[in-house]
Amino acid sequence: MINPAVDPTQSASNQSSGTQPIAAADGTILAVRGLVKSYHKNRIEVPVLRGVDFDIEVGSMTSLVGRSGSGKSTLMHLMATLDQPDAGEVSFEGSRIDNASARQRDFYRNHQIGMIFQFYHLLPELTALENVMVPTMISRRLFSFLRVKKTARQRAEQLLEMVGLTHRTHHRPSEMSGGEMQRAAIARALMNNPTLLLADEPTGNLDSETGHGILELLRKLNDENNLTIVMITHDDAIARQADRMVRLENGLVVDQGEAFRVIR
Ligand code: ADP
Ligand code: MG
């Protein structure tokens, strides 16, 4: 099986940053502190997050659980630096990331974290293989991409094999089932060898059996490859597949959740 810790497309010059998990001294990979976020609708302020705090331990699988509308996706956007909080901080491997430069935030999103979503967000005109190669393409200039294209292709093929999708390598999303599309999205999320995977309702659009297969794959990535995973879900039964549940209610964490599995 492929070891995501070894990325053949990473040149020696950028190998030091982002490819090895460098936890803060206490083993925290991501720290969320006092996050506040409101939206404005017709000049009325709608508070969504009202001071959210939690830590994600390196190597753990944590679920963020809460009712629909409780602010889970908003929180994921802030953890991914896709949006900025009104107040509070997000730190990755001990350093503030929420207020980092645009360049640092691009690096964080492209290399240090991976993301998957309920509706996969694959590019419809590309095959599974091409979709998986997209992160290598967008993080490099053309000549740099052409130089690593062959190794990137090999890595993409290995990742497709790891997620059980070799038979769909040259298929487009319209020719794939929901579970297959999510597997392709997982392979794409791993392409640049992230240390943290953020998953927003990864089984939300799948029947329970297919969803179970995706959960098993995420568990395997955590157990065998030590990938740190934050999984967002509104479903307690799914949330319980993680090591720990963090519960969000009315914009606050109401339960930090004891780790109910021993973190390996
Ligand atoms: P969840 O993912 O838990 O279902 P969200 O974070 O998507 O919750 O949304 C939380 C609340 O914020 C909801 O009431 C939603 O309508 C509102 N909201 C989310 N995104 C926006 C936005 N871009 N503009 C205005 N309101 C938003
Ligand atoms: Mg959501």
PDB file of C-alpha atoms and ligand atoms in Angstrom:
ATOM      1  CA  MET A   1       0.000   0.000   0.000  1.00  0.00           C
ATOM      2  CA  ILE A   2       1.118   3.533  -0.751  1.00  0.00           C
ATOM      3  CA  ASN A   3       2.548   5.473   2.129  1.00  0.00           C
ATOM      4  CA  PRO A   4       1.146   9.008   1.933  1.00  0.00           C
ATOM      5  CA  ALA A   5       4.113  10.181   3.994  1.00  0.00           C
ATOM      6  CA  VAL A   6       6.309   9.699   0.940  1.00  0.00           C
ATOM      7  CA  ASP A   7       5.373  12.026  -1.878  1.00  0.00           C
ATOM      8  CA  PRO A   8       7.476  11.502  -5.013  1.00  0.00           C
ATOM      9  CA  THR A   9       6.310  14.830  -6.451  1.00  0.00           C
ATOM     10  CA  GLN A  10       7.814  16.837  -3.599  1.00  0.00           C
ATOM     11  CA  SER A  11      11.201  18.256  -4.520  1.00  0.00           C
ATOM     12  CA  ALA A  12      13.960  18.336  -1.941  1.00  0.00           C
ATOM     13  CA  SER A  13      13.653  22.115  -1.662  1.00  0.00           C
ATOM     14  CA  ASN A  14      10.135  22.124  -0.300  1.00  0.00           C
ATOM     15  CA  GLN A  15      10.179  18.837   1.516  1.00  0.00           C
ATOM     16  CA  SER A  16      10.855  20.409   4.871  1.00  0.00           C
ATOM     17  CA  SER A  17       7.610  22.333   4.981  1.00  0.00           C
ATOM     18  CA  GLY A  18       4.306  20.598   5.241  1.00  0.00           C
ATOM     19  CA  THR A  19       5.245  17.030   4.505  1.00  0.00           C
ATOM     20  CA  GLN A  20       6.014  15.869   8.029  1.00  0.00           C
ATOM     21  CA  PRO A  21       3.669  16.457  10.927  1.00  0.00           C
ATOM     22  CA  ILE A  22       5.432  18.880  13.250  1.00  0.00           C
ATOM     23  CA  ALA A  23       3.054  19.069  16.151  1.00  0.00           C
ATOM     24  CA  ALA A  24       3.160  21.807  18.726  1.00  0.00           C
ATOM     25  CA  ALA A  25       5.001  20.533  21.797  1.00  0.00           C
ATOM     26  CA  ASP A  26       1.796  19.206  23.375  1.00  0.00           C
ATOM     27  CA  GLY A  27       0.827  17.070  20.359  1.00  0.00           C
ATOM     28  CA  THR A  28      -1.820  19.489  19.087  1.00  0.00           C
ATOM     29  CA  ILE A  29      -1.921  19.809  15.297  1.00  0.00           C
ATOM     30  CA  LEU A  30      -4.793  22.311  15.130  1.00  0.00           C
ATOM     31  CA  ALA A  31      -5.934  24.690  17.865  1.00  0.00           C
ATOM     32  CA  VAL A  32      -9.155  26.685  17.599  1.00  0.00           C
ATOM     33  CA  ARG A  33      -9.509  29.527  20.107  1.00  0.00           C
ATOM     34  CA  GLY A  34     -12.446  31.826  20.736  1.00  0.00           C
ATOM     35  CA  LEU A  35     -13.760  31.701  17.185  1.00  0.00           C
ATOM     36  CA  VAL A  36     -16.558  34.155  16.538  1.00  0.00           C
ATOM     37  CA  LYS A  37     -18.361  34.477  13.211  1.00  0.00           C
ATOM     38  CA  SER A  38     -21.585  36.216  12.233  1.00  0.00           C
ATOM     39  CA  TYR A  39     -23.317  36.696   8.911  1.00  0.00           C
ATOM     40  CA  HIS A  40     -25.359  39.731   7.971  1.00  0.00           C
ATOM     41  CA  LYS A  41     -28.794  39.427   6.464  1.00  0.00           C
ATOM     42  CA  ASN A  42     -30.693  42.612   5.646  1.00  0.00           C
ATOM     43  CA  ARG A  43     -28.469  44.514   8.071  1.00  0.00           C
ATOM     44  CA  ILE A  44     -29.350  42.066  10.813  1.00  0.00           C
ATOM     45  CA  GLU A  45     -26.424  40.303  12.378  1.00  0.00           C
ATOM     46  CA  VAL A  46     -26.875  36.536  12.572  1.00  0.00           C
ATOM     47  CA  PRO A  47     -24.376  35.074  15.033  1.00  0.00           C
ATOM     48  CA  VAL A  48     -23.213  31.595  13.990  1.00  0.00           C
ATOM     49  CA  LEU A  49     -20.113  30.888  16.086  1.00  0.00           C
ATOM     50  CA  ARG A  50     -19.958  32.602  19.494  1.00  0.00           C
ATOM     51  CA  GLY A  51     -16.559  31.609  20.866  1.00  0.00           C
ATOM     52  CA  VAL A  52     -15.548  28.127  19.793  1.00  0.00           C
ATOM     53  CA  ASP A  53     -12.553  26.412  21.414  1.00  0.00           C
ATOM     54  CA  PHE A  54     -11.050  22.986  20.835  1.00  0.00           C
ATOM     55  CA  ASP A  55      -7.779  21.235  20.058  1.00  0.00           C
ATOM     56  CA  ILE A  56      -7.145  18.486  17.536  1.00  0.00           C
ATOM     57  CA  GLU A  57      -4.505  16.004  18.592  1.00  0.00           C
ATOM     58  CA  VAL A  58      -2.018  14.828  15.995  1.00  0.00           C
ATOM     59  CA  GLY A  59      -2.947  11.371  14.677  1.00  0.00           C
ATOM     60  CA  SER A  60      -6.525  11.529  16.000  1.00  0.00           C
ATOM     61  CA  MET A  61      -9.863  11.177  14.251  1.00  0.00           C
ATOM     62  CA  THR A  62     -12.340  13.680  15.694  1.00  0.00           C
ATOM     63  CA  SER A  63     -15.928  14.268  14.696  1.00  0.00           C
ATOM     64  CA  LEU A  64     -17.544  17.692  14.900  1.00  0.00           C
ATOM     65  CA  VAL A  65     -21.213  17.022  15.396  1.00  0.00           C
ATOM     66  CA  GLY A  66     -24.217  19.325  15.531  1.00  0.00           C
ATOM     67  CA  ARG A  67     -27.656  19.918  14.037  1.00  0.00           C
ATOM     68  CA  SER A  68     -28.036  21.272  10.530  1.00  0.00           C
ATOM     69  CA  GLY A  69     -27.435  25.031  10.720  1.00  0.00           C
ATOM     70  CA  SER A  70     -25.335  24.810  13.888  1.00  0.00           C
ATOM     71  CA  GLY A  71     -22.296  26.322  12.120  1.00  0.00           C
ATOM     72  CA  LYS A  72     -20.237  23.233  11.274  1.00  0.00           C
ATOM     73  CA  SER A  73     -19.459  24.225   7.679  1.00  0.00           C
ATOM     74  CA  THR A  74     -18.741  27.784   8.782  1.00  0.00           C
ATOM     75  CA  LEU A  75     -16.268  26.367  11.281  1.00  0.00           C
ATOM     76  CA  MET A  76     -14.643  24.158   8.642  1.00  0.00           C
ATOM     77  CA  HIS A  77     -14.219  27.162   6.340  1.00  0.00           C
ATOM     78  CA  LEU A  78     -12.419  28.985   9.130  1.00  0.00           C
ATOM     79  CA  MET A  79     -10.207  25.970   9.900  1.00  0.00           C
ATOM     80  CA  ALA A  80      -9.346  25.806   6.194  1.00  0.00           C
ATOM     81  CA  THR A  81      -8.674  29.590   5.991  1.00  0.00           C
ATOM     82  CA  LEU A  82     -11.335  29.868   3.284  1.00  0.00           C
ATOM     83  CA  ASP A  83     -12.930  32.603   5.386  1.00  0.00           C
ATOM     84  CA  GLN A  84     -11.772  34.805   8.258  1.00  0.00           C
ATOM     85  CA  PRO A  85     -13.228  34.869  11.764  1.00  0.00           C
ATOM     86  CA  ASP A  86     -14.618  38.076  13.300  1.00  0.00           C
ATOM     87  CA  ALA A  87     -12.586  37.194  16.386  1.00  0.00           C
ATOM     88  CA  GLY A  88     -10.466  34.309  17.626  1.00  0.00           C
ATOM     89  CA  GLU A  89      -7.563  32.312  16.287  1.00  0.00           C
ATOM     90  CA  VAL A  90      -6.748  29.132  14.388  1.00  0.00           C
ATOM     91  CA  SER A  91      -3.247  27.699  14.829  1.00  0.00           C
ATOM     92  CA  PHE A  92      -1.695  24.888  12.812  1.00  0.00           C
ATOM     93  CA  GLU A  93       1.363  23.096  14.210  1.00  0.00           C
ATOM     94  CA  GLY A  94       1.755  25.856  16.770  1.00  0.00           C
ATOM     95  CA  SER A  95       1.545  28.891  14.453  1.00  0.00           C
ATOM     96  CA  ARG A  96      -1.357  31.244  13.722  1.00  0.00           C
ATOM     97  CA  ILE A  97      -2.793  30.459  10.303  1.00  0.00           C
ATOM     98  CA  ASP A  98      -5.976  32.563  10.293  1.00  0.00           C
ATOM     99  CA  ASN A  99      -4.040  35.822   9.920  1.00  0.00           C
ATOM    100  CA  ALA A 100      -1.106  34.443   7.915  1.00  0.00           C
ATOM    101  CA  SER A 101      -0.164  35.956   4.553  1.00  0.00           C
ATOM    102  CA  ALA A 102      -2.144  34.957   1.455  1.00  0.00           C
ATOM    103  CA  ARG A 103       0.886  32.978   0.286  1.00  0.00           C
ATOM    104  CA  GLN A 104       1.148  31.052   3.558  1.00  0.00           C
ATOM    105  CA  ARG A 105      -2.572  30.339   3.544  1.00  0.00           C
ATOM    106  CA  ASP A 106      -2.323  29.049  -0.053  1.00  0.00           C
ATOM    107  CA  PHE A 107       0.489  26.732   1.014  1.00  0.00           C
ATOM    108  CA  TYR A 108      -1.535  25.568   4.015  1.00  0.00           C
ATOM    109  CA  ARG A 109      -4.571  24.784   1.828  1.00  0.00           C
ATOM    110  CA  ASN A 110      -2.593  23.186  -0.989  1.00  0.00           C
ATOM    111  CA  HIS A 111      -0.063  21.150   0.974  1.00  0.00           C
ATOM    112  CA  GLN A 112      -0.788  20.894   4.682  1.00  0.00           C
ATOM    113  CA  ILE A 113      -4.490  20.074   4.692  1.00  0.00           C
ATOM    114  CA  GLY A 114      -6.808  18.118   2.447  1.00  0.00           C
ATOM    115  CA  MET A 115     -10.545  18.675   2.165  1.00  0.00           C
ATOM    116  CA  ILE A 116     -13.508  16.588   1.128  1.00  0.00           C
ATOM    117  CA  PHE A 117     -17.145  17.662   0.875  1.00  0.00           C
ATOM    118  CA  GLN A 118     -20.650  16.231   0.799  1.00  0.00           C
ATOM    119  CA  PHE A 119     -20.990  16.817  -2.950  1.00  0.00           C
ATOM    120  CA  TYR A 120     -17.420  15.826  -3.903  1.00  0.00           C
ATOM    121  CA  HIS A 121     -16.662  18.937  -6.012  1.00  0.00           C
ATOM    122  CA  LEU A 122     -14.923  16.953  -8.744  1.00  0.00           C
ATOM    123  CA  LEU A 123     -14.392  18.684 -12.091  1.00  0.00           C
ATOM    124  CA  PRO A 124     -16.955  17.071 -14.428  1.00  0.00           C
ATOM    125  CA  GLU A 125     -14.892  17.260 -17.608  1.00  0.00           C
ATOM    126  CA  LEU A 126     -11.863  15.482 -16.098  1.00  0.00           C
ATOM    127  CA  THR A 127     -11.350  11.762 -15.506  1.00  0.00           C
ATOM    128  CA  ALA A 128     -10.790  10.377 -12.003  1.00  0.00           C
ATOM    129  CA  LEU A 129      -7.038  10.297 -12.657  1.00  0.00           C
ATOM    130  CA  GLU A 130      -6.986  13.898 -13.908  1.00  0.00           C
ATOM    131  CA  ASN A 131      -9.092  15.066 -10.963  1.00  0.00           C
ATOM    132  CA  VAL A 132      -6.640  13.461  -8.548  1.00  0.00           C
ATOM    133  CA  MET A 133      -3.760  15.247 -10.305  1.00  0.00           C
ATOM    134  CA  VAL A 134      -5.402  18.688 -10.067  1.00  0.00           C
ATOM    135  CA  PRO A 135      -3.702  19.680  -6.762  1.00  0.00           C
ATOM    136  CA  THR A 136      -0.262  19.043  -8.300  1.00  0.00           C
ATOM    137  CA  MET A 137      -1.255  21.075 -11.332  1.00  0.00           C
ATOM    138  CA  ILE A 138      -2.548  24.093  -9.463  1.00  0.00           C
ATOM    139  CA  SER A 139       0.313  24.260  -6.992  1.00  0.00           C
ATOM    140  CA  ARG A 140       2.972  24.501  -9.745  1.00  0.00           C
ATOM    141  CA  ARG A 141       3.822  26.570 -12.780  1.00  0.00           C
ATOM    142  CA  LEU A 142       3.519  24.810 -16.140  1.00  0.00           C
ATOM    143  CA  PHE A 143       7.174  23.821 -16.579  1.00  0.00           C
ATOM    144  CA  SER A 144       7.446  22.672 -13.005  1.00  0.00           C
ATOM    145  CA  PHE A 145       4.305  20.562 -13.498  1.00  0.00           C
ATOM    146  CA  LEU A 146       5.599  19.045 -16.727  1.00  0.00           C
ATOM    147  CA  ARG A 147       8.782  18.047 -14.914  1.00  0.00           C
ATOM    148  CA  VAL A 148       6.900  16.087 -12.236  1.00  0.00           C
ATOM    149  CA  LYS A 149       3.972  14.979 -14.393  1.00  0.00           C
ATOM    150  CA  LYS A 150       5.111  11.367 -14.701  1.00  0.00           C
ATOM    151  CA  THR A 151       5.701  10.853 -10.986  1.00  0.00           C
ATOM    152  CA  ALA A 152       2.487  12.757 -10.191  1.00  0.00           C
ATOM    153  CA  ARG A 153       0.597  10.427 -12.498  1.00  0.00           C
ATOM    154  CA  GLN A 154       2.128   7.399 -10.796  1.00  0.00           C
ATOM    155  CA  ARG A 155       1.189   8.759  -7.384  1.00  0.00           C
ATOM    156  CA  ALA A 156      -2.364   9.502  -8.555  1.00  0.00           C
ATOM    157  CA  GLU A 157      -2.641   5.906  -9.838  1.00  0.00           C
ATOM    158  CA  GLN A 158      -1.364   4.572  -6.513  1.00  0.00           C
ATOM    159  CA  LEU A 159      -3.850   6.723  -4.605  1.00  0.00           C
ATOM    160  CA  LEU A 160      -6.706   5.535  -6.827  1.00  0.00           C
ATOM    161  CA  GLU A 161      -5.629   1.980  -6.085  1.00  0.00           C
ATOM    162  CA  MET A 162      -5.519   2.721  -2.362  1.00  0.00           C
ATOM    163  CA  VAL A 163      -9.110   4.010  -2.389  1.00  0.00           C
ATOM    164  CA  GLY A 164     -10.235   1.022  -4.478  1.00  0.00           C
ATOM    165  CA  LEU A 165     -10.865   2.894  -7.709  1.00  0.00           C
ATOM    166  CA  THR A 166      -8.393   1.484 -10.226  1.00  0.00           C
ATOM    167  CA  HIS A 167     -11.285   0.347 -12.418  1.00  0.00           C
ATOM    168  CA  ARG A 168     -12.523   3.954 -12.679  1.00  0.00           C
ATOM    169  CA  THR A 169      -9.158   5.582 -13.493  1.00  0.00           C
ATOM    170  CA  HIS A 170     -10.293   6.904 -16.887  1.00  0.00           C
ATOM    171  CA  HIS A 171     -13.950   7.501 -16.050  1.00  0.00           C
ATOM    172  CA  ARG A 172     -15.508  10.937 -15.641  1.00  0.00           C
ATOM    173  CA  PRO A 173     -17.610  11.758 -12.557  1.00  0.00           C
ATOM    174  CA  SER A 174     -20.863  11.330 -14.542  1.00  0.00           C
ATOM    175  CA  GLU A 175     -19.850   7.695 -15.100  1.00  0.00           C
ATOM    176  CA  MET A 176     -19.191   7.055 -11.414  1.00  0.00           C
ATOM    177  CA  SER A 177     -21.457   6.312  -8.417  1.00  0.00           C
ATOM    178  CA  GLY A 178     -21.607   8.662  -5.413  1.00  0.00           C
ATOM    179  CA  GLY A 179     -19.344   6.412  -3.367  1.00  0.00           C
ATOM    180  CA  GLU A 180     -16.846   6.247  -6.223  1.00  0.00           C
ATOM    181  CA  MET A 181     -16.869  10.023  -6.603  1.00  0.00           C
ATOM    182  CA  GLN A 182     -16.171  10.433  -2.890  1.00  0.00           C
ATOM    183  CA  ARG A 183     -13.292   7.943  -3.144  1.00  0.00           C
ATOM    184  CA  ALA A 184     -11.853   9.968  -6.031  1.00  0.00           C
ATOM    185  CA  ALA A 185     -12.244  13.134  -3.949  1.00  0.00           C
ATOM    186  CA  ILE A 186     -10.381  11.455  -1.066  1.00  0.00           C
ATOM    187  CA  ALA A 187      -7.547  10.461  -3.407  1.00  0.00           C
ATOM    188  CA  ARG A 188      -7.401  14.049  -4.677  1.00  0.00           C
ATOM    189  CA  ALA A 189      -7.329  15.388  -1.115  1.00  0.00           C
ATOM    190  CA  LEU A 190      -4.287  13.180  -0.388  1.00  0.00           C
ATOM    191  CA  MET A 191      -2.378  14.048  -3.560  1.00  0.00           C
ATOM    192  CA  ASN A 192      -0.192  16.738  -2.000  1.00  0.00           C
ATOM    193  CA  ASN A 193       0.406  14.646   1.091  1.00  0.00           C
ATOM    194  CA  PRO A 194      -1.462  16.633   3.765  1.00  0.00           C
ATOM    195  CA  THR A 195      -1.130  15.863   7.463  1.00  0.00           C
ATOM    196  CA  LEU A 196      -4.700  16.905   8.262  1.00  0.00           C
ATOM    197  CA  LEU A 197      -7.902  15.977   6.429  1.00  0.00           C
ATOM    198  CA  LEU A 198     -11.048  18.085   6.890  1.00  0.00           C
ATOM    199  CA  ALA A 199     -14.188  16.240   5.834  1.00  0.00           C
ATOM    200  CA  ASP A 200     -17.531  18.080   5.681  1.00  0.00           C
ATOM    201  CA  GLU A 201     -20.430  15.574   5.777  1.00  0.00           C
ATOM    202  CA  PRO A 202     -18.433  13.068   3.684  1.00  0.00           C
ATOM    203  CA  THR A 203     -21.257  10.514   3.769  1.00  0.00           C
ATOM    204  CA  GLY A 204     -24.131  13.019   3.694  1.00  0.00           C
ATOM    205  CA  ASN A 205     -25.104  12.251   0.119  1.00  0.00           C
ATOM    206  CA  LEU A 206     -24.626   8.476   0.268  1.00  0.00           C
ATOM    207  CA  ASP A 207     -26.826   5.545   1.263  1.00  0.00           C
ATOM    208  CA  SER A 208     -25.829   4.001   4.567  1.00  0.00           C
ATOM    209  CA  GLU A 209     -23.933   1.039   3.136  1.00  0.00           C
ATOM    210  CA  THR A 210     -21.897   3.182   0.748  1.00  0.00           C
ATOM    211  CA  GLY A 211     -21.345   5.719   3.507  1.00  0.00           C
ATOM    212  CA  HIS A 212     -20.080   2.941   5.729  1.00  0.00           C
ATOM    213  CA  GLY A 213     -17.460   2.060   3.094  1.00  0.00           C
ATOM    214  CA  ILE A 214     -16.268   5.685   3.049  1.00  0.00           C
ATOM    215  CA  LEU A 215     -16.077   5.749   6.857  1.00  0.00           C
ATOM    216  CA  GLU A 216     -14.050   2.541   6.802  1.00  0.00           C
ATOM    217  CA  LEU A 217     -11.654   4.111   4.327  1.00  0.00           C
ATOM    218  CA  LEU A 218     -11.247   7.203   6.520  1.00  0.00           C
ATOM    219  CA  ARG A 219     -10.690   4.980   9.573  1.00  0.00           C
ATOM    220  CA  LYS A 220      -8.038   3.042   7.648  1.00  0.00           C
ATOM    221  CA  LEU A 221      -6.250   6.235   6.594  1.00  0.00           C
ATOM    222  CA  ASN A 222      -6.209   7.303  10.224  1.00  0.00           C
ATOM    223  CA  ASP A 223      -5.248   3.915  11.683  1.00  0.00           C
ATOM    224  CA  GLU A 224      -2.656   2.836   9.133  1.00  0.00           C
ATOM    225  CA  ASN A 225      -1.289   6.106   7.769  1.00  0.00           C
ATOM    226  CA  ASN A 226      -1.636   8.266  10.862  1.00  0.00           C
ATOM    227  CA  LEU A 227      -3.603  10.888   8.920  1.00  0.00           C
ATOM    228  CA  THR A 228      -5.265  13.313  11.356  1.00  0.00           C
ATOM    229  CA  ILE A 229      -8.947  13.628  10.453  1.00  0.00           C
ATOM    230  CA  VAL A 230     -11.655  16.100  11.445  1.00  0.00           C
ATOM    231  CA  MET A 231     -15.005  14.792  10.252  1.00  0.00           C
ATOM    232  CA  ILE A 232     -18.088  16.975  10.300  1.00  0.00           C
ATOM    233  CA  THR A 233     -21.474  15.300  10.536  1.00  0.00           C
ATOM    234  CA  HIS A 234     -25.011  15.936  11.823  1.00  0.00           C
ATOM    235  CA  ASP A 235     -25.410  12.198  12.502  1.00  0.00           C
ATOM    236  CA  ASP A 236     -24.415  10.861  15.926  1.00  0.00           C
ATOM    237  CA  ALA A 237     -24.083   7.270  14.666  1.00  0.00           C
ATOM    238  CA  ILE A 238     -21.522   8.416  12.085  1.00  0.00           C
ATOM    239  CA  ALA A 239     -19.810  10.715  14.584  1.00  0.00           C
ATOM    240  CA  ARG A 240     -19.241   7.756  16.909  1.00  0.00           C
ATOM    241  CA  GLN A 241     -16.911   6.172  14.329  1.00  0.00           C
ATOM    242  CA  ALA A 242     -14.285   8.724  15.372  1.00  0.00           C
ATOM    243  CA  ASP A 243     -12.007   8.682  18.415  1.00  0.00           C
ATOM    244  CA  ARG A 244     -13.763  11.654  19.932  1.00  0.00           C
ATOM    245  CA  MET A 245     -16.866  13.787  19.377  1.00  0.00           C
ATOM    246  CA  VAL A 246     -16.911  17.563  19.736  1.00  0.00           C
ATOM    247  CA  ARG A 247     -20.514  18.792  19.893  1.00  0.00           C
ATOM    248  CA  LEU A 248     -21.567  22.189  18.600  1.00  0.00           C
ATOM    249  CA  GLU A 249     -24.798  23.830  19.777  1.00  0.00           C
ATOM    250  CA  ASN A 250     -25.935  27.436  19.432  1.00  0.00           C
ATOM    251  CA  GLY A 251     -22.525  28.513  18.240  1.00  0.00           C
ATOM    252  CA  LEU A 252     -20.625  27.000  21.140  1.00  0.00           C
ATOM    253  CA  VAL A 253     -18.877  23.732  21.916  1.00  0.00           C
ATOM    254  CA  VAL A 254     -21.121  22.089  24.501  1.00  0.00           C
ATOM    255  CA  ASP A 255     -19.206  18.833  24.782  1.00  0.00           C
ATOM    256  CA  GLN A 256     -15.489  18.404  24.162  1.00  0.00           C
ATOM    257  CA  GLY A 257     -15.933  14.643  24.249  1.00  0.00           C
ATOM    258  CA  GLU A 258     -13.643  12.352  26.159  1.00  0.00           C
ATOM    259  CA  ALA A 259     -11.517  10.340  23.778  1.00  0.00           C
ATOM    260  CA  PHE A 260     -13.427   7.061  23.697  1.00  0.00           C
ATOM    261  CA  ARG A 261     -10.790   5.215  21.768  1.00  0.00           C
ATOM    262  CA  VAL A 262      -7.180   5.150  22.771  1.00  0.00           C
ATOM    263  CA  ILE A 263      -5.400   7.401  20.294  1.00  0.00           C
ATOM    264  CA  ARG A 264      -2.647   5.454  18.682  1.00  0.00           C
TER     265      ARG A 264
HETATM  266  P1  ADP B   1     -24.093  23.570   9.229  1.00  0.00           P
HETATM  267  O1  ADP B   1     -22.931  23.238   8.346  1.00  0.00           O
HETATM  268  O2  ADP B   1     -23.907  23.128  10.640  1.00  0.00           O
HETATM  269  O3  ADP B   1     -25.395  23.074   8.680  1.00  0.00           O
HETATM  270  P2  ADP B   1     -23.578  26.311   8.397  1.00  0.00           P
HETATM  271  O4  ADP B   1     -22.246  26.681   8.919  1.00  0.00           O
HETATM  272  O5  ADP B   1     -23.662  25.970   6.962  1.00  0.00           O
HETATM  273  O6  ADP B   1     -24.210  25.174   9.311  1.00  0.00           O
HETATM  274  O7  ADP B   1     -24.579  27.521   8.641  1.00  0.00           O
HETATM  275  C1  ADP B   1     -24.807  28.067   9.936  1.00  0.00           C
HETATM  276  C2  ADP B   1     -25.781  29.234   9.810  1.00  0.00           C
HETATM  277  O8  ADP B   1     -25.165  30.286   9.086  1.00  0.00           O
HETATM  278  C3  ADP B   1     -27.060  28.898   9.070  1.00  0.00           C
HETATM  279  O9  ADP B   1     -28.117  29.583   9.707  1.00  0.00           O
HETATM  280  C4  ADP B   1     -26.830  29.450   7.689  1.00  0.00           C
HETATM  281  O10 ADP B   1     -28.035  29.817   7.088  1.00  0.00           O
HETATM  282  C5  ADP B   1     -25.936  30.643   7.951  1.00  0.00           C
HETATM  283  N1  ADP B   1     -24.997  30.897   6.844  1.00  0.00           N
HETATM  284  C6  ADP B   1     -24.029  30.052   6.406  1.00  0.00           C
HETATM  285  N2  ADP B   1     -23.297  30.588   5.421  1.00  0.00           N
HETATM  286  C7  ADP B   1     -23.816  31.820   5.209  1.00  0.00           C
HETATM  287  C8  ADP B   1     -23.503  32.892   4.321  1.00  0.00           C
HETATM  288  N3  ADP B   1     -22.509  32.808   3.450  1.00  0.00           N
HETATM  289  N4  ADP B   1     -24.262  34.022   4.412  1.00  0.00           N
HETATM  290  C9  ADP B   1     -25.280  34.119   5.289  1.00  0.00           C
HETATM  291  N5  ADP B   1     -25.607  33.152   6.160  1.00  0.00           N
HETATM  292  C10 ADP B   1     -24.909  32.025   6.128  1.00  0.00           C
HETATM  293 MG    MG B   2     -22.804  22.111   6.635  1.00  0.00          MG
END
